[in-house]
mmCIF file of C-alpha atoms and ligand atoms in Angstrom:
data_model
loop_
_atom_site.group_PDB
_atom_site.id
_atom_site.type_symbol
_atom_site.label_atom_id
_atom_site.label_comp_id
_atom_site.label_asym_id
_atom_site.label_seq_id
_atom_site.Cartn_x
_atom_site.Cartn_y
_atom_site.Cartn_z
ATOM 1 C CA UNK A 1 -21.501 31.455 5.547
ATOM 2 C CA UNK A 2 -20.221 30.815 2.391
ATOM 3 C CA UNK A 3 -17.223 28.564 2.129
ATOM 4 C CA UNK A 4 -15.162 27.938 -1.457
ATOM 5 C CA UNK A 5 -13.583 24.792 -1.655
ATOM 6 C CA UNK A 6 -10.456 25.345 -3.874
ATOM 7 C CA UNK A 7 -9.550 21.686 -6.344
ATOM 8 C CA UNK A 8 -7.700 20.664 -8.904
ATOM 9 C CA UNK A 9 -5.847 17.295 -9.228
ATOM 10 C CA UNK A 10 -8.295 13.452 -9.355
ATOM 11 C CA UNK A 11 -7.148 13.049 -5.662
ATOM 12 C CA UNK A 12 -8.576 16.621 -4.457
ATOM 13 C CA UNK A 13 -12.664 15.482 -6.366
ATOM 14 C CA UNK A 14 -12.670 12.262 -4.669
ATOM 15 C CA UNK A 15 -11.629 14.462 -1.244
ATOM 16 C CA UNK A 16 -13.672 17.150 -1.800
ATOM 17 C CA UNK A 17 -16.749 14.436 -3.032
ATOM 18 C CA UNK A 18 -17.951 13.671 1.249
ATOM 19 C CA UNK A 19 -17.054 17.933 2.425
ATOM 20 C CA UNK A 20 -19.446 19.245 -0.347
ATOM 21 C CA UNK A 21 -22.253 16.481 0.995
ATOM 22 C CA UNK A 22 -22.210 16.790 4.289
ATOM 23 C CA UNK A 23 -22.041 20.751 3.339
ATOM 24 C CA UNK A 24 -24.897 21.086 1.054
ATOM 25 C CA UNK A 25 -27.977 22.404 2.589
ATOM 26 C CA UNK A 26 -25.777 23.881 5.675
ATOM 27 C CA UNK A 27 -23.786 27.133 3.983
ATOM 28 C CA UNK A 28 -23.631 28.201 0.647
ATOM 29 C CA UNK A 29 -21.176 26.244 -1.231
ATOM 30 C CA UNK A 30 -18.454 27.788 -4.123
ATOM 31 C CA UNK A 31 -16.097 25.348 -5.604
ATOM 32 C CA UNK A 32 -13.227 26.531 -7.935
ATOM 33 C CA UNK A 33 -11.700 24.387 -9.972
ATOM 34 C CA UNK A 34 -7.710 24.925 -10.888
ATOM 35 C CA UNK A 35 -6.967 23.295 -13.752
ATOM 36 C CA UNK A 36 -4.617 21.672 -13.049
ATOM 37 C CA UNK A 37 -5.703 17.863 -13.824
ATOM 38 C CA UNK A 38 -7.750 18.593 -17.055
ATOM 39 C CA UNK A 39 -8.424 14.689 -18.349
ATOM 40 C CA UNK A 40 -11.313 13.798 -18.423
ATOM 41 C CA UNK A 41 -9.923 11.099 -17.524
ATOM 42 C CA UNK A 42 -8.697 13.340 -14.192
ATOM 43 C CA UNK A 43 -10.974 15.316 -13.525
ATOM 44 C CA UNK A 44 -14.910 15.796 -15.688
ATOM 45 C CA UNK A 45 -15.356 12.151 -15.153
ATOM 46 C CA UNK A 46 -14.581 12.484 -10.835
ATOM 47 C CA UNK A 47 -17.506 14.827 -10.656
ATOM 48 C CA UNK A 48 -19.831 13.108 -12.818
ATOM 49 C CA UNK A 49 -19.194 9.792 -11.183
ATOM 50 C CA UNK A 50 -19.315 11.304 -7.853
ATOM 51 C CA UNK A 51 -21.779 13.149 -8.342
ATOM 52 C CA UNK A 52 -20.172 16.433 -6.937
ATOM 53 C CA UNK A 53 -21.377 19.681 -7.994
ATOM 54 C CA UNK A 54 -19.833 21.444 -11.091
ATOM 55 C CA UNK A 55 -17.141 24.337 -10.554
ATOM 56 C CA UNK A 56 -18.635 27.743 -9.542
ATOM 57 C CA UNK A 57 -15.032 28.483 -11.514
ATOM 58 C CA UNK A 58 -12.914 26.942 -13.783
ATOM 59 C CA UNK A 59 -9.984 28.621 -13.842
ATOM 60 C CA UNK A 60 -8.225 26.310 -17.144
ATOM 61 C CA UNK A 61 -4.378 26.827 -15.433
ATOM 62 C CA UNK A 62 -3.523 23.366 -16.885
ATOM 63 C CA UNK A 63 0.567 21.889 -17.016
ATOM 64 C CA UNK A 64 3.626 24.245 -16.517
ATOM 65 C CA UNK A 65 6.490 23.592 -14.498
ATOM 66 C CA UNK A 66 5.219 24.288 -11.026
ATOM 67 C CA UNK A 67 6.654 28.636 -10.564
ATOM 68 C CA UNK A 68 4.265 29.352 -13.546
ATOM 69 C CA UNK A 69 2.075 27.066 -12.662
ATOM 70 C CA UNK A 70 1.208 28.053 -9.043
ATOM 71 C CA UNK A 71 1.711 31.687 -10.122
ATOM 72 C CA UNK A 72 -1.339 31.300 -12.399
ATOM 73 C CA UNK A 73 -3.136 29.800 -9.742
ATOM 74 C CA UNK A 74 -2.094 33.084 -7.160
ATOM 75 C CA UNK A 75 -3.207 35.293 -9.868
ATOM 76 C CA UNK A 76 -6.711 34.178 -10.951
ATOM 77 C CA UNK A 77 -8.023 32.710 -7.065
ATOM 78 C CA UNK A 78 -6.620 35.920 -6.045
ATOM 79 C CA UNK A 79 -9.139 38.025 -8.106
ATOM 80 C CA UNK A 80 -11.825 34.962 -7.791
ATOM 81 C CA UNK A 81 -11.546 35.278 -4.049
ATOM 82 C CA UNK A 82 -12.191 38.803 -4.307
ATOM 83 C CA UNK A 83 -14.904 38.398 -6.367
ATOM 84 C CA UNK A 84 -16.451 35.989 -3.974
ATOM 85 C CA UNK A 85 -15.571 37.152 -0.387
ATOM 86 C CA UNK A 86 -16.199 34.036 1.342
ATOM 87 C CA UNK A 87 -16.346 33.490 4.894
ATOM 88 C CA UNK A 88 -13.588 30.228 4.208
ATOM 89 C CA UNK A 89 -12.155 28.934 1.877
ATOM 90 C CA UNK A 90 -10.824 25.262 2.241
ATOM 91 C CA UNK A 91 -7.792 23.592 0.290
ATOM 92 C CA UNK A 92 -6.800 19.537 0.431
ATOM 93 C CA UNK A 93 -4.624 18.042 0.799
ATOM 94 C CA UNK A 94 -0.481 18.756 -1.140
ATOM 95 C CA UNK A 95 -0.383 19.452 -4.660
ATOM 96 C CA UNK A 96 0.246 23.047 -5.943
ATOM 97 C CA UNK A 97 -3.092 24.031 -6.617
ATOM 98 C CA UNK A 98 -3.236 23.252 -2.453
ATOM 99 C CA UNK A 99 -0.277 25.609 -1.473
ATOM 100 C CA UNK A 100 -1.887 28.184 -4.871
ATOM 101 C CA UNK A 101 -5.190 27.763 -2.884
ATOM 102 C CA UNK A 102 -3.216 28.781 0.426
ATOM 103 C CA UNK A 103 -0.989 31.326 -0.718
ATOM 104 C CA UNK A 104 -4.003 33.281 -2.142
ATOM 105 C CA UNK A 105 -6.578 33.292 1.221
ATOM 106 C CA UNK A 106 -3.122 33.568 3.569
ATOM 107 C CA UNK A 107 -3.517 37.152 3.313
ATOM 108 C CA UNK A 108 -6.750 38.156 2.756
ATOM 109 C CA UNK A 109 -10.577 38.360 5.658
ATOM 110 C CA UNK A 110 -11.082 34.377 4.819
ATOM 111 C CA UNK A 111 -10.662 31.391 7.009
ATOM 112 C CA UNK A 112 -7.711 29.185 5.702
ATOM 113 C CA UNK A 113 -9.731 25.215 6.659
ATOM 114 C CA UNK A 114 -6.456 22.976 5.340
ATOM 115 C CA UNK A 115 -7.567 18.942 4.793
ATOM 116 C CA UNK A 116 -5.523 17.014 5.186
ATOM 117 C CA UNK A 117 -3.125 18.537 7.986
ATOM 118 C CA UNK A 118 -0.233 17.943 9.141
ATOM 119 C CA UNK A 119 0.704 15.244 6.931
ATOM 120 C CA UNK A 120 4.247 14.525 6.103
ATOM 121 C CA UNK A 121 7.186 12.105 4.898
ATOM 122 C CA UNK A 122 9.930 14.690 6.597
ATOM 123 C CA UNK A 123 11.846 14.671 2.853
ATOM 124 C CA UNK A 124 11.882 18.488 1.748
ATOM 125 C CA UNK A 125 12.853 17.197 -1.826
ATOM 126 C CA UNK A 126 9.219 15.955 -2.179
ATOM 127 C CA UNK A 127 7.305 18.285 -3.872
ATOM 128 C CA UNK A 128 4.523 17.699 -2.248
ATOM 129 C CA UNK A 129 6.373 18.167 1.376
ATOM 130 C CA UNK A 130 7.170 21.764 1.102
ATOM 131 C CA UNK A 131 2.976 22.563 -0.178
ATOM 132 C CA UNK A 132 1.980 20.251 3.053
ATOM 133 C CA UNK A 133 4.017 21.832 5.637
ATOM 134 C CA UNK A 134 3.735 25.553 3.726
ATOM 135 C CA UNK A 135 0.016 24.979 3.798
ATOM 136 C CA UNK A 136 0.105 24.008 7.385
ATOM 137 C CA UNK A 137 1.641 26.962 8.757
ATOM 138 C CA UNK A 138 -0.316 29.529 6.678
ATOM 139 C CA UNK A 139 -3.433 27.794 7.405
ATOM 140 C CA UNK A 140 -6.157 28.724 10.861
ATOM 141 C CA UNK A 141 -7.946 25.800 11.300
ATOM 142 C CA UNK A 142 -6.310 22.491 10.635
ATOM 143 C CA UNK A 143 -8.281 18.940 10.256
ATOM 144 C CA UNK A 144 -5.579 16.646 10.638
ATOM 145 C CA UNK A 145 -6.578 12.718 9.655
ATOM 146 C CA UNK A 146 -4.705 11.411 12.323
ATOM 147 C CA UNK A 147 -2.832 11.434 15.866
ATOM 148 C CA UNK A 148 0.164 10.977 14.657
ATOM 149 C CA UNK A 149 -0.656 14.658 11.907
ATOM 150 C CA UNK A 150 -2.303 15.993 14.938
ATOM 151 C CA UNK A 151 1.196 15.318 16.646
ATOM 152 C CA UNK A 152 3.454 16.224 13.765
ATOM 153 C CA UNK A 153 1.918 19.496 14.038
ATOM 154 C CA UNK A 154 2.522 20.306 17.401
ATOM 155 C CA UNK A 155 6.853 19.436 16.755
ATOM 156 C CA UNK A 156 6.214 22.471 14.745
ATOM 157 C CA UNK A 157 4.405 24.339 17.072
ATOM 158 C CA UNK A 158 1.028 24.634 15.376
ATOM 159 C CA UNK A 159 -1.857 23.659 17.853
ATOM 160 C CA UNK A 160 -4.521 26.353 17.804
ATOM 161 C CA UNK A 161 -7.415 25.347 15.206
ATOM 162 C CA UNK A 162 -6.367 21.872 14.981
ATOM 163 C CA UNK A 163 -8.745 19.063 14.947
ATOM 164 C CA UNK A 164 -8.283 15.082 14.329
ATOM 165 C CA UNK A 165 -11.226 14.782 11.825
ATOM 166 C CA UNK A 166 -10.327 11.698 10.255
ATOM 167 C CA UNK A 167 -9.545 10.656 6.949
ATOM 168 C CA UNK A 168 -12.382 11.954 4.447
ATOM 169 C CA UNK A 169 -11.008 9.847 2.354
ATOM 170 C CA UNK A 170 -12.439 7.061 4.074
ATOM 171 C CA UNK A 171 -15.916 8.996 4.048
ATOM 172 C CA UNK A 172 -15.136 8.441 0.202
ATOM 173 C CA UNK A 173 -14.440 5.430 0.365
ATOM 174 C CA UNK A 174 -17.937 4.331 2.733
ATOM 175 C CA UNK A 175 -19.855 6.346 0.264
ATOM 176 C CA UNK A 176 -18.175 4.497 -2.938
ATOM 177 C CA UNK A 177 -18.231 0.554 -1.191
ATOM 178 C CA UNK A 178 -22.164 0.190 -2.417
ATOM 179 C CA UNK A 179 -21.435 0.770 -5.258
ATOM 180 C CA UNK A 180 -18.371 -0.845 -6.634
ATOM 181 C CA UNK A 181 -19.633 -3.417 -9.537
ATOM 182 C CA UNK A 182 -16.315 -6.874 -10.117
ATOM 183 C CA UNK A 183 -17.962 -7.449 -13.836
ATOM 184 C CA UNK A 184 -14.647 -4.666 -14.612
ATOM 185 C CA UNK A 185 -12.039 -6.985 -13.810
ATOM 186 C CA UNK A 186 -13.575 -8.852 -17.036
ATOM 187 C CA UNK A 187 -12.558 -5.830 -19.102
ATOM 188 C CA UNK A 188 -9.231 -6.659 -17.726
ATOM 189 C CA UNK A 189 -9.203 -10.142 -18.746
ATOM 190 C CA UNK A 190 -8.565 -10.310 -14.511
ATOM 191 C CA UNK A 191 -10.039 -13.412 -12.058
ATOM 192 C CA UNK A 192 -9.623 -11.627 -8.332
ATOM 193 C CA UNK A 193 -7.649 -12.016 -5.983
ATOM 194 C CA UNK A 194 -4.431 -13.804 -9.137
ATOM 195 C CA UNK A 195 -3.713 -10.049 -10.116
ATOM 196 C CA UNK A 196 -1.425 -7.077 -8.991
ATOM 197 C CA UNK A 197 -2.827 -3.803 -8.982
ATOM 198 C CA UNK A 198 -0.745 -0.802 -9.660
ATOM 199 C CA UNK A 199 -0.502 2.476 -10.002
ATOM 200 C CA UNK A 200 3.005 4.691 -10.019
ATOM 201 C CA UNK A 201 2.942 8.785 -10.558
ATOM 202 C CA UNK A 202 5.366 10.461 -8.860
ATOM 203 C CA UNK A 203 7.964 12.517 -9.907
ATOM 204 C CA UNK A 204 11.050 10.530 -7.748
ATOM 205 C CA UNK A 205 9.692 8.080 -9.846
ATOM 206 C CA UNK A 206 8.572 8.463 -13.083
ATOM 207 C CA UNK A 207 11.161 11.215 -14.139
ATOM 208 C CA UNK A 208 14.460 8.679 -13.317
ATOM 209 C CA UNK A 209 14.851 5.568 -16.363
ATOM 210 C CA UNK A 210 16.307 4.074 -13.472
ATOM 211 C CA UNK A 211 13.630 4.003 -11.106
ATOM 212 C CA UNK A 212 10.789 3.517 -13.179
ATOM 213 C CA UNK A 213 13.250 0.401 -15.522
ATOM 214 C CA UNK A 214 13.545 -1.152 -12.218
ATOM 215 C CA UNK A 215 9.656 -0.926 -11.298
ATOM 216 C CA UNK A 216 9.296 -2.021 -14.349
ATOM 217 C CA UNK A 217 11.801 -5.254 -14.737
ATOM 218 C CA UNK A 218 9.958 -6.651 -11.336
ATOM 219 C CA UNK A 219 6.693 -7.083 -12.269
ATOM 220 C CA UNK A 220 7.905 -8.287 -15.978
ATOM 221 C CA UNK A 221 9.197 -11.245 -13.155
ATOM 222 C CA UNK A 222 6.315 -12.355 -11.705
ATOM 223 C CA UNK A 223 3.938 -14.976 -12.185
ATOM 224 C CA UNK A 224 0.826 -13.103 -11.745
ATOM 225 C CA UNK A 225 -0.463 -10.207 -14.649
ATOM 226 C CA UNK A 226 -0.202 -6.726 -13.206
ATOM 227 C CA UNK A 227 -2.865 -3.771 -14.198
ATOM 228 C CA UNK A 228 -1.364 -0.606 -13.989
ATOM 229 C CA UNK A 229 -3.856 2.378 -15.013
ATOM 230 C CA UNK A 230 -1.124 4.547 -15.779
ATOM 231 C CA UNK A 231 -0.882 8.871 -15.286
ATOM 232 C CA UNK A 232 -0.071 10.804 -18.872
ATOM 233 C CA UNK A 233 2.488 11.158 -16.676
ATOM 234 C CA UNK A 234 3.987 7.695 -16.663
ATOM 235 C CA UNK A 235 3.297 7.130 -20.055
ATOM 236 C CA UNK A 236 4.794 10.503 -21.123
ATOM 237 C CA UNK A 237 8.456 8.734 -19.357
ATOM 238 C CA UNK A 238 8.131 4.880 -20.763
ATOM 239 C CA UNK A 239 8.476 6.225 -24.351
ATOM 240 C CA UNK A 240 10.346 9.203 -23.274
ATOM 241 C CA UNK A 241 12.996 6.716 -21.691
ATOM 242 C CA UNK A 242 12.666 3.606 -23.976
ATOM 243 C CA UNK A 243 11.023 1.566 -21.832
ATOM 244 C CA UNK A 244 9.889 -2.146 -22.578
ATOM 245 C CA UNK A 245 7.272 -2.689 -20.959
ATOM 246 C CA UNK A 246 6.949 -6.423 -19.962
ATOM 247 C CA UNK A 247 4.362 -8.795 -21.753
ATOM 248 C CA UNK A 248 2.333 -9.185 -18.738
ATOM 249 C CA UNK A 249 2.033 -6.041 -18.171
ATOM 250 C CA UNK A 250 -1.333 -4.076 -18.981
ATOM 251 C CA UNK A 251 -0.522 -0.609 -18.877
ATOM 252 C CA UNK A 252 -4.219 1.335 -20.098
ATOM 253 C CA UNK A 253 -5.698 4.729 -19.918
ATOM 254 C CA UNK A 254 -6.467 6.066 -16.073
ATOM 255 C CA UNK A 255 -9.873 4.464 -14.914
ATOM 256 C CA UNK A 256 -12.522 5.844 -12.365
ATOM 257 C CA UNK A 257 -12.662 5.991 -9.262
ATOM 258 C CA UNK A 258 -15.120 2.713 -8.443
ATOM 259 C CA UNK A 259 -13.715 1.113 -11.413
ATOM 260 C CA UNK A 260 -10.440 1.498 -9.974
ATOM 261 C CA UNK A 261 -11.633 0.736 -6.083
ATOM 262 C CA UNK A 262 -13.089 -2.934 -7.856
ATOM 263 C CA UNK A 263 -9.900 -3.161 -8.419
ATOM 264 C CA UNK A 264 -8.126 -2.266 -5.744
ATOM 265 C CA UNK A 265 -10.352 -4.711 -3.839
ATOM 266 C CA UNK A 266 -9.841 -8.117 -6.466
ATOM 267 C CA UNK A 267 -6.882 -7.350 -7.026
ATOM 268 C CA UNK A 268 -3.511 -10.096 -4.659
ATOM 269 C CA UNK A 269 -1.701 -7.327 -4.038
ATOM 270 C CA UNK A 270 -1.150 -3.777 -4.775
ATOM 271 C CA UNK A 271 2.168 -1.810 -5.955
ATOM 272 C CA UNK A 272 1.864 2.450 -5.642
ATOM 273 C CA UNK A 273 4.046 5.661 -5.284
ATOM 274 C CA UNK A 274 0.222 7.596 -4.575
ATOM 275 C CA UNK A 275 -0.388 8.263 -1.438
ATOM 276 C CA UNK A 276 -5.017 7.342 -1.345
ATOM 277 C CA UNK A 277 -4.474 4.454 -2.764
ATOM 278 C CA UNK A 278 -2.433 2.923 0.175
ATOM 279 C CA UNK A 279 -4.833 3.866 2.443
ATOM 280 C CA UNK A 280 -7.959 2.983 0.040
ATOM 281 C CA UNK A 281 -5.701 -0.328 -0.393
ATOM 282 C CA UNK A 282 -5.449 -0.609 3.794
ATOM 283 C CA UNK A 283 -9.637 -0.115 4.122
ATOM 284 C CA UNK A 284 -10.161 -2.557 1.781
ATOM 285 C CA UNK A 285 -7.797 -5.294 2.815
ATOM 286 C CA UNK A 286 -5.274 -5.475 0.076
ATOM 287 C CA UNK A 287 -2.104 -5.690 1.538
ATOM 288 C CA UNK A 288 0.339 -2.530 0.001
ATOM 289 C CA UNK A 289 3.371 -2.763 -1.272
ATOM 290 C CA UNK A 290 4.877 0.636 -1.604
ATOM 291 C CA UNK A 291 6.987 1.868 -4.343
ATOM 292 C CA UNK A 292 9.051 5.004 -1.881
ATOM 293 C CA UNK A 293 11.289 5.297 0.316
ATOM 294 C CA UNK A 294 8.968 6.749 2.770
ATOM 295 C CA UNK A 295 5.642 7.144 3.821
ATOM 296 C CA UNK A 296 2.836 9.796 5.039
ATOM 297 C CA UNK A 297 0.535 6.845 6.827
ATOM 298 C CA UNK A 298 2.423 5.201 8.463
ATOM 299 C CA UNK A 299 0.027 3.069 10.269
ATOM 300 C CA UNK A 300 -0.892 1.504 7.195
ATOM 301 C CA UNK A 301 3.326 0.299 7.752
ATOM 302 C CA UNK A 302 2.977 -0.177 11.763
ATOM 303 C CA UNK A 303 -0.032 -1.978 11.491
ATOM 304 C CA UNK A 304 1.562 -4.501 8.817
ATOM 305 C CA UNK A 305 -1.199 -3.526 5.651
ATOM 306 C CA UNK A 306 2.192 -2.491 4.089
ATOM 307 C CA UNK A 307 5.521 -2.464 3.104
ATOM 308 C CA UNK A 308 7.621 -0.063 2.208
ATOM 309 C CA UNK A 309 10.419 -1.489 -0.512
ATOM 310 C CA UNK A 310 11.060 2.044 -2.975
ATOM 311 C CA UNK A 311 12.618 0.671 -6.749
ATOM 312 C CA UNK A 312 15.041 -2.434 -5.157
ATOM 313 C CA UNK A 313 13.532 -4.354 -7.945
ATOM 314 C CA UNK A 314 14.179 -7.961 -5.770
ATOM 315 C CA UNK A 315 12.976 -6.061 -3.115
ATOM 316 C CA UNK A 316 10.196 -5.340 -5.035
ATOM 317 C CA UNK A 317 8.998 -9.004 -6.126
ATOM 318 C CA UNK A 318 10.359 -10.459 -2.734
ATOM 319 C CA UNK A 319 7.289 -7.628 -1.488
ATOM 320 C CA UNK A 320 4.905 -9.072 -4.452
ATOM 321 C CA UNK A 321 5.986 -13.194 -3.317
ATOM 322 C CA UNK A 322 6.235 -12.971 0.231
ATOM 323 C CA UNK A 323 3.226 -14.716 2.242
ATOM 324 C CA UNK A 324 1.638 -11.537 4.747
ATOM 325 C CA UNK A 325 1.040 -12.591 8.421
ATOM 326 C CA UNK A 326 -1.909 -9.725 8.358
ATOM 327 C CA UNK A 327 -2.679 -9.406 11.665
ATOM 328 C CA UNK A 328 -5.827 -7.552 13.216
ATOM 329 C CA UNK A 329 -6.110 -3.966 11.929
ATOM 330 C CA UNK A 330 -6.595 -0.692 13.773
ATOM 331 C CA UNK A 331 -8.436 2.010 12.926
ATOM 332 C CA UNK A 332 -6.226 5.360 12.741
ATOM 333 C CA UNK A 333 -7.671 6.863 10.514
ATOM 334 C CA UNK A 334 -11.334 7.227 12.277
ATOM 335 C CA UNK A 335 -14.583 6.578 11.875
ATOM 336 C CA UNK A 336 -15.507 7.630 8.768
ATOM 337 C CA UNK A 337 -17.743 10.395 9.344
ATOM 338 C CA UNK A 338 -14.570 13.405 9.125
ATOM 339 C CA UNK A 339 -16.747 15.018 6.490
ATOM 340 C CA UNK A 340 -19.191 15.969 8.917
ATOM 341 C CA UNK A 341 -16.424 17.224 11.765
ATOM 342 C CA UNK A 342 -15.196 19.883 8.806
ATOM 343 C CA UNK A 343 -18.521 21.080 8.943
ATOM 344 C CA UNK A 344 -18.575 21.607 12.111
ATOM 345 C CA UNK A 345 -15.913 23.224 12.735
ATOM 346 C CA UNK A 346 -16.787 25.347 9.869
ATOM 347 C CA UNK A 347 -19.909 26.010 11.381
ATOM 348 C CA UNK A 348 -18.261 27.096 14.347
ATOM 349 C CA UNK A 349 -16.746 30.317 12.504
ATOM 350 C CA UNK A 350 -17.519 33.819 13.603
HETATM 351 C C1 UD1 B 1 -0.196 16.276 -9.306
HETATM 352 C C2 UD1 B 1 0.646 16.355 -7.520
HETATM 353 C C3 UD1 B 1 0.603 14.700 -7.025
HETATM 354 C C4 UD1 B 1 -0.354 14.181 -7.465
HETATM 355 C C5 UD1 B 1 -1.236 13.883 -8.231
HETATM 356 C C6 UD1 B 1 -2.650 13.086 -8.360
HETATM 357 C C7 UD1 B 1 1.418 18.584 -7.518
HETATM 358 C C8 UD1 B 1 3.243 18.644 -6.990
HETATM 359 N N1 UD1 B 1 1.573 17.206 -7.840
HETATM 360 O O1 UD1 B 1 1.334 15.862 -9.805
HETATM 361 O O2 UD1 B 1 0.882 15.050 -5.585
HETATM 362 O O3 UD1 B 1 -0.641 13.218 -6.554
HETATM 363 O O4 UD1 B 1 -1.413 15.224 -8.804
HETATM 364 O O5 UD1 B 1 -2.428 12.801 -9.676
HETATM 365 O O6 UD1 B 1 0.993 18.929 -7.139
HETATM 366 N N2 UD1 B 1 -1.007 15.849 -17.644
HETATM 367 C C9 UD1 B 1 -1.805 15.852 -18.112
HETATM 368 N N3 UD1 B 1 -3.292 15.602 -18.082
HETATM 369 C C10 UD1 B 1 -3.213 15.872 -17.384
HETATM 370 C C11 UD1 B 1 -2.894 16.591 -16.009
HETATM 371 C C12 UD1 B 1 -1.470 16.384 -16.143
HETATM 372 O O7 UD1 B 1 -1.048 14.850 -20.067
HETATM 373 O O8 UD1 B 1 -4.694 16.615 -17.025
HETATM 374 C C13 UD1 B 1 0.664 15.176 -17.826
HETATM 375 C C14 UD1 B 1 1.256 15.984 -18.166
HETATM 376 O O9 UD1 B 1 2.399 16.271 -19.172
HETATM 377 C C15 UD1 B 1 1.671 16.881 -17.478
HETATM 378 C C16 UD1 B 1 2.489 16.374 -15.740
HETATM 379 O O10 UD1 B 1 0.696 14.740 -15.889
HETATM 380 O O11 UD1 B 1 2.701 18.302 -17.251
HETATM 381 C C17 UD1 B 1 2.361 16.009 -14.492
HETATM 382 O O12 UD1 B 1 0.889 17.179 -13.901
HETATM 383 P P1 UD1 B 1 0.677 18.242 -12.970
HETATM 384 O O13 UD1 B 1 0.365 18.222 -12.783
HETATM 385 O O14 UD1 B 1 1.858 18.986 -12.533
HETATM 386 O O15 UD1 B 1 1.675 16.419 -11.729
HETATM 387 P P2 UD1 B 1 0.847 15.261 -11.253
HETATM 388 O O16 UD1 B 1 1.829 14.216 -12.117
HETATM 389 O O17 UD1 B 1 0.106 15.441 -12.066
HETATM 390 N N1 UDP B 2 -7.329 7.062 -8.490
HETATM 391 C C1 UDP B 2 -8.726 6.356 -9.627
HETATM 392 N N2 UDP B 2 -8.081 6.291 -10.843
HETATM 393 C C2 UDP B 2 -7.520 5.687 -11.178
HETATM 394 C C3 UDP B 2 -6.040 5.696 -9.977
HETATM 395 C C4 UDP B 2 -6.502 6.297 -8.899
HETATM 396 O O1 UDP B 2 -9.901 6.995 -9.426
HETATM 397 O O2 UDP B 2 -7.104 5.130 -12.449
HETATM 398 C C5 UDP B 2 -8.289 7.794 -7.584
HETATM 399 C C6 UDP B 2 -8.101 6.989 -6.622
HETATM 400 O O3 UDP B 2 -8.663 5.953 -5.925
HETATM 401 C C7 UDP B 2 -7.732 7.765 -5.527
HETATM 402 C C8 UDP B 2 -7.126 8.724 -5.896
HETATM 403 O O4 UDP B 2 -6.914 7.940 -7.750
HETATM 404 O O5 UDP B 2 -8.558 8.048 -4.301
HETATM 405 C C9 UDP B 2 -5.959 9.160 -6.215
HETATM 406 O O6 UDP B 2 -4.741 9.838 -6.794
HETATM 407 P P1 UDP B 2 -3.646 9.917 -6.935
HETATM 408 O O7 UDP B 2 -2.854 8.443 -7.183
HETATM 409 O O8 UDP B 2 -3.654 10.226 -8.030
HETATM 410 O O9 UDP B 2 -2.363 10.550 -5.765
HETATM 411 P P2 UDP B 2 -2.436 10.990 -4.223
HETATM 412 O O10 UDP B 2 -3.308 10.427 -3.674
HETATM 413 O O11 UDP B 2 -1.013 10.051 -4.781
HETATM 414 O O12 UDP B 2 -2.129 12.298 -4.143
#
């Protein structure tokens, strides 16, 4: 059995790590990196830190508008698929690399398997939503992280090949939890429970000066420091829009996965538009303020650990400064053995 994983962005590397460990020794696993993310801080560092094998193919596609970027990936991936002839192709999440992997595979013999299938925000203006829907409808095996995701697929008529595996990001976090070093807080001059952590990188927020400006102004009115490891897109947008970074906001380079989780674990609150960070906050018991109007992870909101505020300045400040009535946490994302469930399903492919 030969399995080929297509990865290309920071969240892919985190998600592929537990899957790669689970497949190790059970089958041949070929790793293809599209090159959508290429900065060391968004790519190479994750391979070193998470102990992921080096990619067997590095397509070096780089940044471009979605059309040419997806087209370049599709072209290179088609050649790799024909050369490797895998039995199963695994794609992860909802990025342009995910869609390219799905499109490249859909008309070829390999079984196409989607990790994080069925996740929906129900807003087709969001590029990732388009990537999710198209990838799911091209897939043969659909590894859903929650019952909600299974239901979303059923509502679109997709029931064959669907398994609720739980969330691979939870597997990744359980591996990382014993390896966290709270000493990283000193590097940023913050103490546990007395700072806010933030990430902002969605085009919807960074490309609009009003939205990004409102987020920064809200942070500036807080009494606590805000540590903001900025995606290059965000740093570029702050400069391009000519926005002021308030004195209490520490705009820093993206940090490593283990450092990020240590910062998240120690934070009083996190304010983010990241999909993955919202769930990691939930796993680490850090209340989360989501800088979006909709969420693909409604379970965290229903449980009272996540509030959707969008980018209204006052709403962000209120959510970050209010008392949170935090109750018992349910476990909608499985037991941290998603990668094993994925391995079992893959090994069952004829
Ligand atoms: C992509 C995904 C998003 C995911 C995010 C993870 C899509 C549509 N979006 O967004 O779903 O949450 O990755 O972080 O696939 N850049 C660099 N260095 C890099 C990579 C990018 O400087 O290594 C800059 C470039 O200016 C580039 C911009 O960031 O144009 C955006 O990169 P891109 O890969 O297009 O999208 P992300 O915002 O990273
Ligand atoms: N992350 C990281 N360093 C950072 C910010 C985030 O390692 O400076 C990790 C985070 O722990 C999570 C993943 O990157 O596992 C989320 O990626 P991102 O927010 O870029 O993408 P999304 O989840 O929104 O698709």
